Amino acid sequence: CPKCVELKLPREGAAFCSQDCFKESWGSHKSVHLKAKLSSPAPENAGEQNSGLSNDPWLYCLRKGQSRTSKLPNFDWTGSLRPYPISKKRLVPAHIEQPDWAIDGTPKIEPSSDFQHVVEIKTPDQIEKMRETCRIGREVLDAAARVVRPGITTDEIDAVVHDATIAAGGYPSPLNYHFFPKSCCTSVNEVICHGIPDARKLEDGDIVNIDVTVCYKGVHGDLNETFFVGNVDEASKRLVQCTYECLEKAIAIVKPGVRFREIGEIINRHASMSGLSVVRSYCGHGIGELFHCAPNIPHYARNKAVGVMKAGQTFTIEPMINAGVWRDRMWPDGWTAVTADGKRSAQFEHTLLVTDTGVEVLTARLPSSPNVFPWLKS
């Protein structure tokens, strides 16, 4: 078990006869890691938020993940949230197939691919692999959703995502992608997207988006959801539910012959009716053997997206909806995008396949998915 190796636990009980054996044992085996953390001696700085999580120094992230600092960076923060130190990079065992950025942080195939300009029509084999990968992604996000509560750190959520992805035989696509330092994105309150998991404990009343992408059998599956932490105010509940509805309404129009630009019109109309705004700096994207590629899917109205949908295309729709203005700011870490006015933001995302007659939601919720959204309860 790679986590047992990282925690330096005894080999007895941490060795498995095969990958399938490891997967089957994961449900019960993962409790070993929690017991090890709880029984480990507390470090000297036990009063700090990052206590008990690692004996290695925790540092603030800078330069899109390429450097660290021990001091909180200077910045004109737009809201009450602040970055916290992050832990060291998590390990991926050698038997896991890794994308070309895993070691040095730089994608090689993706930037120069023809599919940055031409929307790929997936083969039946690619589609089947994407179904499998997206289901793993859904199961990983569901595992993360189950641990969301006041008092847990976003780094601990990242550990759940990382371990669940590895246990399924996948690679967490964000890890070291353009030097992103973690295995998922955790975007809290005014963070729009690309929040870096860190030592901050989630607080009662927060909202947190968890964005998961899994790479398995050479293809990627991407999804995210925004969760309530404890007792959330009514305005935040309305923001999150409206964002969910924006995605659902956009998915409902997906079918061959529909223009990509129509997605933004649908989303913008629904958000505006609730007095909310749509982020313009970040869009949905094509996905498959490449993490990001054509088509570009803007979520705002009067956008300039080119092309029409065709059967066999796969892409994400992932609206980011703000309680205040749509404009964003970037934190000193080079990743974390926050609202310009410090008000809250929510996001939901699915990976979709255009079929001959409509759409298949590859990352759809499962019967086993946790029942965390009040508006979905029967």
mmCIF file of C-alpha atoms in Angstrom:
data_model
loop_
_atom_site.group_PDB
_atom_site.id
_atom_site.type_symbol
_atom_site.label_atom_id
_atom_site.label_comp_id
_atom_site.label_asym_id
_atom_site.label_seq_id
_atom_site.Cartn_x
_atom_site.Cartn_y
_atom_site.Cartn_z
ATOM 1 C CA CYS A 1 0.000 0.000 0.000
ATOM 2 C CA PRO A 2 1.570 3.358 -1.038
ATOM 3 C CA LYS A 3 -0.019 5.212 1.887
ATOM 4 C CA CYS A 4 1.432 2.719 4.354
ATOM 5 C CA VAL A 5 4.852 3.258 2.770
ATOM 6 C CA GLU A 6 4.429 7.031 3.133
ATOM 7 C CA LEU A 7 3.406 6.640 6.796
ATOM 8 C CA LYS A 8 6.273 4.162 7.340
ATOM 9 C CA LEU A 9 3.936 1.502 8.725
ATOM 10 C CA PRO A 10 4.989 -2.142 9.178
ATOM 11 C CA ARG A 11 4.912 -4.249 6.036
ATOM 12 C CA GLU A 12 2.673 -6.802 7.721
ATOM 13 C CA GLY A 13 -0.887 -5.900 6.798
ATOM 14 C CA ALA A 14 0.260 -3.434 4.127
ATOM 15 C CA ALA A 15 1.237 -5.931 1.410
ATOM 16 C CA PHE A 16 -1.277 -7.255 -1.110
ATOM 17 C CA CYS A 17 -1.017 -10.050 -3.634
ATOM 18 C CA SER A 18 -2.360 -7.997 -6.566
ATOM 19 C CA GLN A 19 -3.964 -4.718 -7.576
ATOM 20 C CA ASP A 20 -7.393 -6.387 -7.484
ATOM 21 C CA CYS A 21 -6.698 -7.653 -3.978
ATOM 22 C CA PHE A 22 -5.736 -4.111 -2.950
ATOM 23 C CA LYS A 23 -8.966 -2.680 -4.417
ATOM 24 C CA GLU A 24 -11.145 -5.267 -2.695
ATOM 25 C CA SER A 25 -9.454 -4.643 0.651
ATOM 26 C CA TRP A 26 -9.468 -0.843 0.428
ATOM 27 C CA GLY A 27 -12.775 -0.341 2.270
ATOM 28 C CA SER A 28 -11.429 -1.882 5.464
ATOM 29 C CA HIS A 29 -7.711 -1.277 4.987
ATOM 30 C CA LYS A 30 -7.906 2.534 4.857
ATOM 31 C CA SER A 31 -8.826 2.614 8.562
ATOM 32 C CA VAL A 32 -5.211 1.588 9.261
ATOM 33 C CA HIS A 33 -4.023 4.984 8.008
ATOM 34 C CA LEU A 34 -6.402 6.919 10.252
ATOM 35 C CA LYS A 35 -5.403 4.884 13.309
ATOM 36 C CA ALA A 36 -1.727 5.528 12.519
ATOM 37 C CA LYS A 37 -2.319 9.287 12.314
ATOM 38 C CA LEU A 38 -4.322 9.364 15.530
ATOM 39 C CA SER A 39 -1.716 7.341 17.421
ATOM 40 C CA SER A 40 1.314 9.272 16.133
ATOM 41 C CA PRO A 41 2.935 11.688 18.621
ATOM 42 C CA ALA A 42 1.852 15.309 18.206
ATOM 43 C CA PRO A 43 4.536 17.698 16.938
ATOM 44 C CA GLU A 44 5.749 20.667 18.957
ATOM 45 C CA ASN A 45 3.476 23.098 17.087
ATOM 46 C CA ALA A 46 0.380 21.022 17.936
ATOM 47 C CA GLY A 47 -1.700 24.169 18.434
ATOM 48 C CA GLU A 48 -1.470 25.089 14.765
ATOM 49 C CA GLN A 49 -3.994 24.062 12.105
ATOM 50 C CA ASN A 50 -1.545 21.719 10.429
ATOM 51 C CA SER A 51 -0.756 19.787 13.590
ATOM 52 C CA GLY A 52 -0.573 16.028 13.453
ATOM 53 C CA LEU A 53 -0.684 15.820 9.673
ATOM 54 C CA SER A 54 3.000 15.628 8.845
ATOM 55 C CA ASN A 55 6.384 15.846 10.512
ATOM 56 C CA ASP A 56 7.760 17.630 7.453
ATOM 57 C CA PRO A 57 7.655 21.435 7.220
ATOM 58 C CA TRP A 58 4.453 22.845 5.783
ATOM 59 C CA LEU A 59 4.997 25.854 3.545
ATOM 60 C CA TYR A 60 2.982 28.366 1.531
ATOM 61 C CA CYS A 61 2.810 27.797 -2.220
ATOM 62 C CA LEU A 62 4.149 30.321 -4.772
ATOM 63 C CA ARG A 63 4.793 30.542 -8.543
ATOM 64 C CA LYS A 64 2.100 28.076 -9.634
ATOM 65 C CA GLY A 65 3.563 25.412 -7.387
ATOM 66 C CA GLN A 66 7.197 25.837 -8.331
ATOM 67 C CA SER A 67 8.359 27.396 -5.057
ATOM 68 C CA ARG A 68 7.484 27.607 -1.362
ATOM 69 C CA THR A 69 7.806 30.174 1.417
ATOM 70 C CA SER A 70 7.480 29.997 5.200
ATOM 71 C CA LYS A 71 5.679 33.368 5.429
ATOM 72 C CA LEU A 72 2.153 34.330 4.429
ATOM 73 C CA PRO A 73 2.514 36.244 1.134
ATOM 74 C CA ASN A 74 1.484 39.882 0.971
ATOM 75 C CA PHE A 75 -1.727 40.401 -0.988
ATOM 76 C CA ASP A 76 -4.793 42.606 -1.074
ATOM 77 C CA TRP A 77 -7.110 39.787 -0.047
ATOM 78 C CA THR A 78 -10.636 40.217 -1.420
ATOM 79 C CA GLY A 79 -12.449 38.253 1.318
ATOM 80 C CA SER A 80 -11.850 36.711 4.735
ATOM 81 C CA LEU A 81 -10.209 33.513 3.457
ATOM 82 C CA ARG A 82 -6.406 33.150 3.575
ATOM 83 C CA PRO A 83 -4.051 30.479 2.248
ATOM 84 C CA TYR A 84 -2.511 28.053 4.714
ATOM 85 C CA PRO A 85 0.707 26.038 4.382
ATOM 86 C CA ILE A 86 0.584 22.928 2.220
ATOM 87 C CA SER A 87 2.111 19.507 2.802
ATOM 88 C CA LYS A 88 4.681 17.748 0.667
ATOM 89 C CA LYS A 89 3.764 16.153 -2.652
ATOM 90 C CA ARG A 90 1.964 12.837 -2.323
ATOM 91 C CA LEU A 91 3.520 9.683 -3.733
ATOM 92 C CA VAL A 92 2.210 7.669 -6.663
ATOM 93 C CA PRO A 93 3.374 4.035 -6.795
ATOM 94 C CA ALA A 94 5.398 2.944 -9.805
ATOM 95 C CA HIS A 95 2.796 0.481 -11.098
ATOM 96 C CA ILE A 96 0.291 3.308 -11.788
ATOM 97 C CA GLU A 97 0.343 4.565 -15.388
ATOM 98 C CA GLN A 98 1.311 8.238 -15.221
ATOM 99 C CA PRO A 99 0.697 11.139 -17.659
ATOM 100 C CA ASP A 100 3.664 12.899 -19.223
ATOM 101 C CA TRP A 101 3.657 15.772 -16.680
ATOM 102 C CA ALA A 102 3.841 13.541 -13.605
ATOM 103 C CA ILE A 103 7.604 13.822 -13.128
ATOM 104 C CA ASP A 104 8.609 17.301 -14.333
ATOM 105 C CA GLY A 105 5.296 19.199 -14.267
ATOM 106 C CA THR A 106 5.204 19.960 -18.005
ATOM 107 C CA PRO A 107 2.642 18.417 -20.403
ATOM 108 C CA LYS A 108 4.357 17.496 -23.689
ATOM 109 C CA ILE A 109 1.676 16.004 -25.956
ATOM 110 C CA GLU A 110 -1.266 18.207 -25.002
ATOM 111 C CA PRO A 111 -0.098 21.724 -26.039
ATOM 112 C CA SER A 112 0.883 20.783 -29.602
ATOM 113 C CA SER A 113 -1.958 18.348 -30.316
ATOM 114 C CA ASP A 114 -4.214 18.948 -33.335
ATOM 115 C CA PHE A 115 -7.111 18.413 -30.945
ATOM 116 C CA GLN A 116 -6.458 21.856 -29.468
ATOM 117 C CA HIS A 117 -8.081 23.166 -32.648
ATOM 118 C CA VAL A 118 -10.198 20.262 -33.937
ATOM 119 C CA VAL A 119 -12.855 18.581 -31.798
ATOM 120 C CA GLU A 120 -12.088 14.860 -31.648
ATOM 121 C CA ILE A 121 -14.762 12.284 -32.403
ATOM 122 C CA LYS A 122 -14.051 9.442 -29.985
ATOM 123 C CA THR A 123 -13.866 5.821 -31.121
ATOM 124 C CA PRO A 124 -16.048 3.187 -29.416
ATOM 125 C CA ASP A 125 -12.961 1.939 -27.574
ATOM 126 C CA GLN A 126 -12.127 5.432 -26.295
ATOM 127 C CA ILE A 127 -15.729 5.966 -25.218
ATOM 128 C CA GLU A 128 -15.762 2.724 -23.248
ATOM 129 C CA LYS A 129 -12.515 3.682 -21.497
ATOM 130 C CA MET A 130 -13.987 7.086 -20.659
ATOM 131 C CA ARG A 131 -17.096 5.493 -19.170
ATOM 132 C CA GLU A 132 -14.875 3.394 -16.916
ATOM 133 C CA THR A 133 -12.639 6.305 -15.954
ATOM 134 C CA CYS A 134 -15.546 8.670 -15.289
ATOM 135 C CA ARG A 135 -17.196 6.115 -13.040
ATOM 136 C CA ILE A 136 -13.980 5.897 -11.022
ATOM 137 C CA GLY A 137 -13.920 9.697 -10.862
ATOM 138 C CA ARG A 138 -17.485 9.698 -9.542
ATOM 139 C CA GLU A 139 -16.629 7.135 -6.879
ATOM 140 C CA VAL A 140 -13.581 9.166 -5.842
ATOM 141 C CA LEU A 141 -15.596 12.393 -5.541
ATOM 142 C CA ASP A 142 -18.255 10.538 -3.550
ATOM 143 C CA ALA A 143 -15.553 9.298 -1.164
ATOM 144 C CA ALA A 144 -14.400 12.895 -0.674
ATOM 145 C CA ALA A 145 -17.971 14.114 -0.158
ATOM 146 C CA ARG A 146 -18.456 11.651 2.696
ATOM 147 C CA VAL A 147 -15.671 13.213 4.780
ATOM 148 C CA VAL A 148 -16.708 16.872 4.373
ATOM 149 C CA ARG A 149 -17.467 18.276 7.829
ATOM 150 C CA PRO A 150 -16.388 21.116 10.123
ATOM 151 C CA GLY A 151 -12.876 20.513 11.434
ATOM 152 C CA ILE A 152 -11.447 18.520 8.545
ATOM 153 C CA THR A 153 -8.661 20.146 6.532
ATOM 154 C CA THR A 154 -8.745 20.371 2.770
ATOM 155 C CA ASP A 155 -5.392 18.542 2.817
ATOM 156 C CA GLU A 156 -7.130 15.596 4.467
ATOM 157 C CA ILE A 157 -9.760 15.708 1.712
ATOM 158 C CA ASP A 158 -6.935 15.667 -0.830
ATOM 159 C CA ALA A 159 -5.505 12.584 0.884
ATOM 160 C CA VAL A 160 -8.867 10.800 0.514
ATOM 161 C CA VAL A 161 -8.990 11.709 -3.197
ATOM 162 C CA HIS A 162 -5.384 10.643 -3.750
ATOM 163 C CA ASP A 163 -5.706 7.320 -1.938
ATOM 164 C CA ALA A 164 -9.052 6.418 -3.536
ATOM 165 C CA THR A 165 -7.694 7.208 -7.003
ATOM 166 C CA ILE A 166 -4.585 5.101 -6.463
ATOM 167 C CA ALA A 167 -6.661 2.251 -4.991
ATOM 168 C CA ALA A 168 -8.712 2.179 -8.208
ATOM 169 C CA GLY A 169 -5.529 1.973 -10.299
ATOM 170 C CA GLY A 170 -5.767 5.585 -11.535
ATOM 171 C CA TYR A 171 -3.593 8.696 -11.434
ATOM 172 C CA PRO A 172 -4.965 11.969 -9.999
ATOM 173 C CA SER A 173 -4.670 14.119 -13.134
ATOM 174 C CA PRO A 174 -4.119 17.502 -11.383
ATOM 175 C CA LEU A 175 -1.044 16.241 -9.511
ATOM 176 C CA ASN A 176 1.964 18.174 -10.905
ATOM 177 C CA TYR A 177 -0.048 19.323 -13.962
ATOM 178 C CA HIS A 178 1.762 22.588 -14.759
ATOM 179 C CA PHE A 179 3.210 22.126 -11.234
ATOM 180 C CA PHE A 180 -0.135 22.038 -9.407
ATOM 181 C CA PRO A 181 0.974 20.566 -6.060
ATOM 182 C CA LYS A 182 -2.029 18.448 -5.061
ATOM 183 C CA SER A 183 -4.302 15.659 -6.307
ATOM 184 C CA CYS A 184 -7.542 17.658 -6.443
ATOM 185 C CA CYS A 185 -8.760 21.248 -6.192
ATOM 186 C CA THR A 186 -10.615 22.397 -3.071
ATOM 187 C CA SER A 187 -12.240 25.811 -3.509
ATOM 188 C CA VAL A 188 -13.713 27.303 -0.339
ATOM 189 C CA ASN A 189 -16.194 30.207 -0.087
ATOM 190 C CA GLU A 190 -14.895 33.048 -2.319
ATOM 191 C CA VAL A 191 -12.524 30.763 -4.216
ATOM 192 C CA ILE A 192 -13.903 30.304 -7.726
ATOM 193 C CA CYS A 193 -11.675 27.419 -8.804
ATOM 194 C CA HIS A 194 -8.228 25.806 -8.497
ATOM 195 C CA GLY A 195 -7.973 26.177 -4.733
ATOM 196 C CA ILE A 196 -4.986 24.261 -3.343
ATOM 197 C CA PRO A 197 -5.685 21.792 -0.505
ATOM 198 C CA ASP A 198 -3.924 23.049 2.614
ATOM 199 C CA ALA A 199 -3.881 22.993 6.416
ATOM 200 C CA ARG A 200 -6.962 25.173 6.946
ATOM 201 C CA LYS A 201 -9.789 23.417 8.764
ATOM 202 C CA LEU A 202 -13.218 23.739 7.200
ATOM 203 C CA GLU A 203 -15.535 25.784 9.404
ATOM 204 C CA ASP A 204 -19.239 25.503 10.086
ATOM 205 C CA GLY A 205 -21.034 27.562 7.430
ATOM 206 C CA ASP A 206 -18.371 27.195 4.718
ATOM 207 C CA ILE A 207 -19.063 25.907 1.227
ATOM 208 C CA VAL A 208 -16.370 23.875 -0.535
ATOM 209 C CA ASN A 209 -16.041 22.732 -4.122
ATOM 210 C CA ILE A 210 -14.057 19.536 -4.687
ATOM 211 C CA ASP A 211 -12.804 19.107 -8.253
ATOM 212 C CA VAL A 212 -11.612 15.612 -9.155
ATOM 213 C CA THR A 213 -9.993 14.355 -12.346
ATOM 214 C CA VAL A 214 -8.834 10.772 -12.781
ATOM 215 C CA CYS A 215 -6.497 9.430 -15.457
ATOM 216 C CA TYR A 216 -7.091 5.719 -16.092
ATOM 217 C CA LYS A 217 -6.222 3.564 -19.113
ATOM 218 C CA GLY A 218 -4.891 6.667 -20.835
ATOM 219 C CA VAL A 219 -8.045 8.823 -20.618
ATOM 220 C CA HIS A 220 -9.300 11.461 -18.188
ATOM 221 C CA GLY A 221 -12.622 11.884 -16.382
ATOM 222 C CA ASP A 222 -13.392 15.273 -14.784
ATOM 223 C CA LEU A 223 -16.152 16.322 -12.366
ATOM 224 C CA ASN A 224 -16.810 18.529 -9.368
ATOM 225 C CA GLU A 225 -19.491 19.435 -6.846
ATOM 226 C CA THR A 226 -19.934 22.126 -4.195
ATOM 227 C CA PHE A 227 -20.761 20.895 -0.692
ATOM 228 C CA PHE A 228 -22.193 22.468 2.456
ATOM 229 C CA VAL A 229 -20.052 22.371 5.599
ATOM 230 C CA GLY A 230 -22.321 22.154 8.623
ATOM 231 C CA ASN A 231 -25.030 24.812 8.848
ATOM 232 C CA VAL A 232 -24.892 27.109 5.822
ATOM 233 C CA ASP A 233 -26.771 30.413 5.438
ATOM 234 C CA GLU A 234 -29.746 30.637 3.081
ATOM 235 C CA ALA A 235 -27.958 32.846 0.539
ATOM 236 C CA SER A 236 -25.214 30.244 0.129
ATOM 237 C CA LYS A 237 -27.784 27.482 -0.202
ATOM 238 C CA ARG A 238 -29.513 29.402 -3.005
ATOM 239 C CA LEU A 239 -26.171 30.069 -4.728
ATOM 240 C CA VAL A 240 -25.189 26.392 -4.703
ATOM 241 C CA GLN A 241 -28.620 25.157 -5.812
ATOM 242 C CA CYS A 242 -28.789 27.700 -8.649
ATOM 243 C CA THR A 243 -25.335 26.624 -9.839
ATOM 244 C CA TYR A 244 -26.465 22.998 -9.860
ATOM 245 C CA GLU A 245 -29.540 24.006 -11.864
ATOM 246 C CA CYS A 246 -27.395 25.958 -14.338
ATOM 247 C CA LEU A 247 -25.436 22.807 -15.129
ATOM 248 C CA GLU A 248 -28.569 20.657 -15.403
ATOM 249 C CA LYS A 249 -30.266 23.112 -17.778
ATOM 250 C CA ALA A 250 -27.131 23.290 -19.931
ATOM 251 C CA ILE A 251 -26.837 19.491 -20.128
ATOM 252 C CA ALA A 252 -30.497 19.273 -21.187
ATOM 253 C CA ILE A 253 -29.792 21.008 -24.535
ATOM 254 C CA VAL A 254 -26.767 18.898 -25.487
ATOM 255 C CA LYS A 255 -27.334 16.919 -28.691
ATOM 256 C CA PRO A 256 -25.956 16.801 -32.235
ATOM 257 C CA GLY A 257 -26.404 20.063 -34.152
ATOM 258 C CA VAL A 258 -26.536 22.404 -31.139
ATOM 259 C CA ARG A 259 -23.989 25.241 -31.160
ATOM 260 C CA PHE A 260 -21.460 25.250 -28.326
ATOM 261 C CA ARG A 261 -22.183 28.937 -27.730
ATOM 262 C CA GLU A 262 -25.771 28.109 -26.711
ATOM 263 C CA ILE A 263 -24.533 26.577 -23.454
ATOM 264 C CA GLY A 264 -23.473 29.989 -22.162
ATOM 265 C CA GLU A 265 -26.800 31.542 -23.086
ATOM 266 C CA ILE A 266 -28.725 28.953 -21.072
ATOM 267 C CA ILE A 267 -26.472 29.248 -18.008
ATOM 268 C CA ASN A 268 -26.320 33.044 -18.059
ATOM 269 C CA ARG A 269 -30.113 33.346 -18.314
ATOM 270 C CA HIS A 270 -30.765 31.130 -15.289
ATOM 271 C CA ALA A 271 -28.054 32.727 -13.121
ATOM 272 C CA SER A 272 -29.171 36.261 -13.971
ATOM 273 C CA MET A 273 -32.774 35.465 -13.010
ATOM 274 C CA SER A 274 -31.482 34.735 -9.488
ATOM 275 C CA GLY A 275 -29.377 37.900 -9.320
ATOM 276 C CA LEU A 276 -26.112 35.970 -9.696
ATOM 277 C CA SER A 277 -23.204 36.403 -12.123
ATOM 278 C CA VAL A 278 -21.254 34.002 -14.354
ATOM 279 C CA VAL A 279 -17.453 33.775 -14.286
ATOM 280 C CA ARG A 280 -15.888 34.476 -17.697
ATOM 281 C CA SER A 281 -12.214 33.669 -17.146
ATOM 282 C CA TYR A 282 -12.631 29.871 -16.937
ATOM 283 C CA CYS A 283 -14.526 27.578 -19.299
ATOM 284 C CA GLY A 284 -15.484 23.981 -19.913
ATOM 285 C CA HIS A 285 -13.239 21.990 -22.235
ATOM 286 C CA GLY A 286 -12.808 18.948 -24.391
ATOM 287 C CA ILE A 287 -11.411 15.902 -22.629
ATOM 288 C CA GLY A 288 -10.268 12.362 -23.391
ATOM 289 C CA GLU A 289 -6.701 11.231 -23.913
ATOM 290 C CA LEU A 290 -5.908 14.924 -23.332
ATOM 291 C CA PHE A 291 -6.824 16.595 -20.039
ATOM 292 C CA HIS A 292 -7.796 19.862 -21.793
ATOM 293 C CA CYS A 293 -8.478 20.330 -25.509
ATOM 294 C CA ALA A 294 -11.118 21.602 -27.959
ATOM 295 C CA PRO A 295 -13.928 22.520 -27.749
ATOM 296 C CA ASN A 296 -13.862 25.577 -25.499
ATOM 297 C CA ILE A 297 -17.162 25.852 -23.570
ATOM 298 C CA PRO A 298 -17.814 29.391 -22.218
ATOM 299 C CA HIS A 299 -20.578 29.649 -19.628
ATOM 300 C CA TYR A 300 -21.541 33.294 -20.213
ATOM 301 C CA ALA A 301 -23.888 34.897 -22.755
ATOM 302 C CA ARG A 302 -22.859 36.368 -26.116
ATOM 303 C CA ASN A 303 -19.709 34.272 -26.196
ATOM 304 C CA LYS A 304 -17.728 33.491 -29.343
ATOM 305 C CA ALA A 305 -17.495 29.688 -29.061
ATOM 306 C CA VAL A 306 -17.079 28.084 -32.478
ATOM 307 C CA GLY A 307 -18.709 24.896 -33.776
ATOM 308 C CA VAL A 308 -21.651 22.570 -33.295
ATOM 309 C CA MET A 309 -21.998 19.383 -31.299
ATOM 310 C CA LYS A 310 -21.506 16.026 -33.010
ATOM 311 C CA ALA A 311 -22.038 12.475 -31.803
ATOM 312 C CA GLY A 312 -18.874 11.033 -30.264
ATOM 313 C CA GLN A 313 -17.566 14.303 -28.808
ATOM 314 C CA THR A 314 -16.697 14.470 -25.109
ATOM 315 C CA PHE A 315 -16.382 17.678 -23.122
ATOM 316 C CA THR A 316 -17.089 19.223 -19.734
ATOM 317 C CA ILE A 317 -19.609 21.835 -18.708
ATOM 318 C CA GLU A 318 -18.593 23.420 -15.393
ATOM 319 C CA PRO A 319 -20.324 26.742 -14.632
ATOM 320 C CA MET A 320 -18.818 28.931 -11.923
ATOM 321 C CA ILE A 321 -21.510 31.223 -10.472
ATOM 322 C CA ASN A 322 -20.786 34.164 -8.161
ATOM 323 C CA ALA A 323 -22.981 35.823 -5.546
ATOM 324 C CA GLY A 324 -21.524 39.208 -6.512
ATOM 325 C CA VAL A 325 -19.551 40.462 -9.500
ATOM 326 C CA TRP A 326 -18.239 38.021 -12.119
ATOM 327 C CA ARG A 327 -14.673 39.323 -12.121
ATOM 328 C CA ASP A 328 -11.865 37.358 -10.463
ATOM 329 C CA ARG A 329 -8.445 37.870 -8.882
ATOM 330 C CA MET A 330 -5.495 35.509 -8.621
ATOM 331 C CA TRP A 331 -3.792 34.716 -5.313
ATOM 332 C CA PRO A 332 0.032 34.827 -5.054
ATOM 333 C CA ASP A 333 0.201 31.017 -5.448
ATOM 334 C CA GLY A 334 -0.682 31.500 -9.140
ATOM 335 C CA TRP A 335 -3.544 28.985 -9.020
ATOM 336 C CA THR A 336 -6.256 30.125 -6.633
ATOM 337 C CA ALA A 337 -8.850 32.285 -8.424
ATOM 338 C CA VAL A 338 -11.112 34.268 -6.083
ATOM 339 C CA THR A 339 -14.025 36.636 -6.570
ATOM 340 C CA ALA A 340 -12.983 40.265 -6.964
ATOM 341 C CA ASP A 341 -15.441 41.404 -4.285
ATOM 342 C CA GLY A 342 -14.831 38.557 -1.825
ATOM 343 C CA LYS A 343 -18.366 37.180 -2.145
ATOM 344 C CA ARG A 344 -18.973 33.463 -2.484
ATOM 345 C CA SER A 345 -18.762 31.325 -5.609
ATOM 346 C CA ALA A 346 -20.063 27.832 -6.441
ATOM 347 C CA GLN A 347 -19.405 25.339 -9.231
ATOM 348 C CA PHE A 348 -20.630 21.984 -10.565
ATOM 349 C CA GLU A 349 -19.118 19.938 -13.406
ATOM 350 C CA HIS A 350 -19.815 16.831 -15.455
ATOM 351 C CA THR A 351 -17.979 15.099 -18.288
ATOM 352 C CA LEU A 352 -20.437 14.520 -21.146
ATOM 353 C CA LEU A 353 -20.665 12.378 -24.270
ATOM 354 C CA VAL A 354 -22.751 13.579 -27.213
ATOM 355 C CA THR A 355 -24.781 10.611 -28.476
ATOM 356 C CA ASP A 356 -26.759 10.168 -31.697
ATOM 357 C CA THR A 357 -29.936 11.234 -29.928
ATOM 358 C CA GLY A 358 -28.758 13.470 -27.086
ATOM 359 C CA VAL A 359 -26.263 13.228 -24.256
ATOM 360 C CA GLU A 360 -24.804 10.710 -21.806
ATOM 361 C CA VAL A 361 -23.535 12.095 -18.491
ATOM 362 C CA LEU A 362 -20.413 10.004 -17.998
ATOM 363 C CA THR A 363 -19.833 11.290 -14.449
ATOM 364 C CA ALA A 364 -23.490 10.979 -13.367
ATOM 365 C CA ARG A 365 -24.347 10.404 -9.719
ATOM 366 C CA LEU A 366 -24.708 6.749 -8.705
ATOM 367 C CA PRO A 367 -27.342 5.101 -6.507
ATOM 368 C CA SER A 368 -24.554 4.849 -3.924
ATOM 369 C CA SER A 369 -23.645 8.561 -4.122
ATOM 370 C CA PRO A 370 -24.090 10.349 -0.767
ATOM 371 C CA ASN A 371 -27.375 12.209 -0.385
ATOM 372 C CA VAL A 372 -25.939 15.647 0.393
ATOM 373 C CA PHE A 373 -28.094 17.991 -1.715
ATOM 374 C CA PRO A 374 -31.500 18.772 -0.167
ATOM 375 C CA TRP A 375 -33.151 19.507 -3.508
ATOM 376 C CA LEU A 376 -32.416 15.942 -4.716
ATOM 377 C CA LYS A 377 -34.129 14.231 -1.773
ATOM 378 C CA SER A 378 -37.431 12.537 -2.573
#
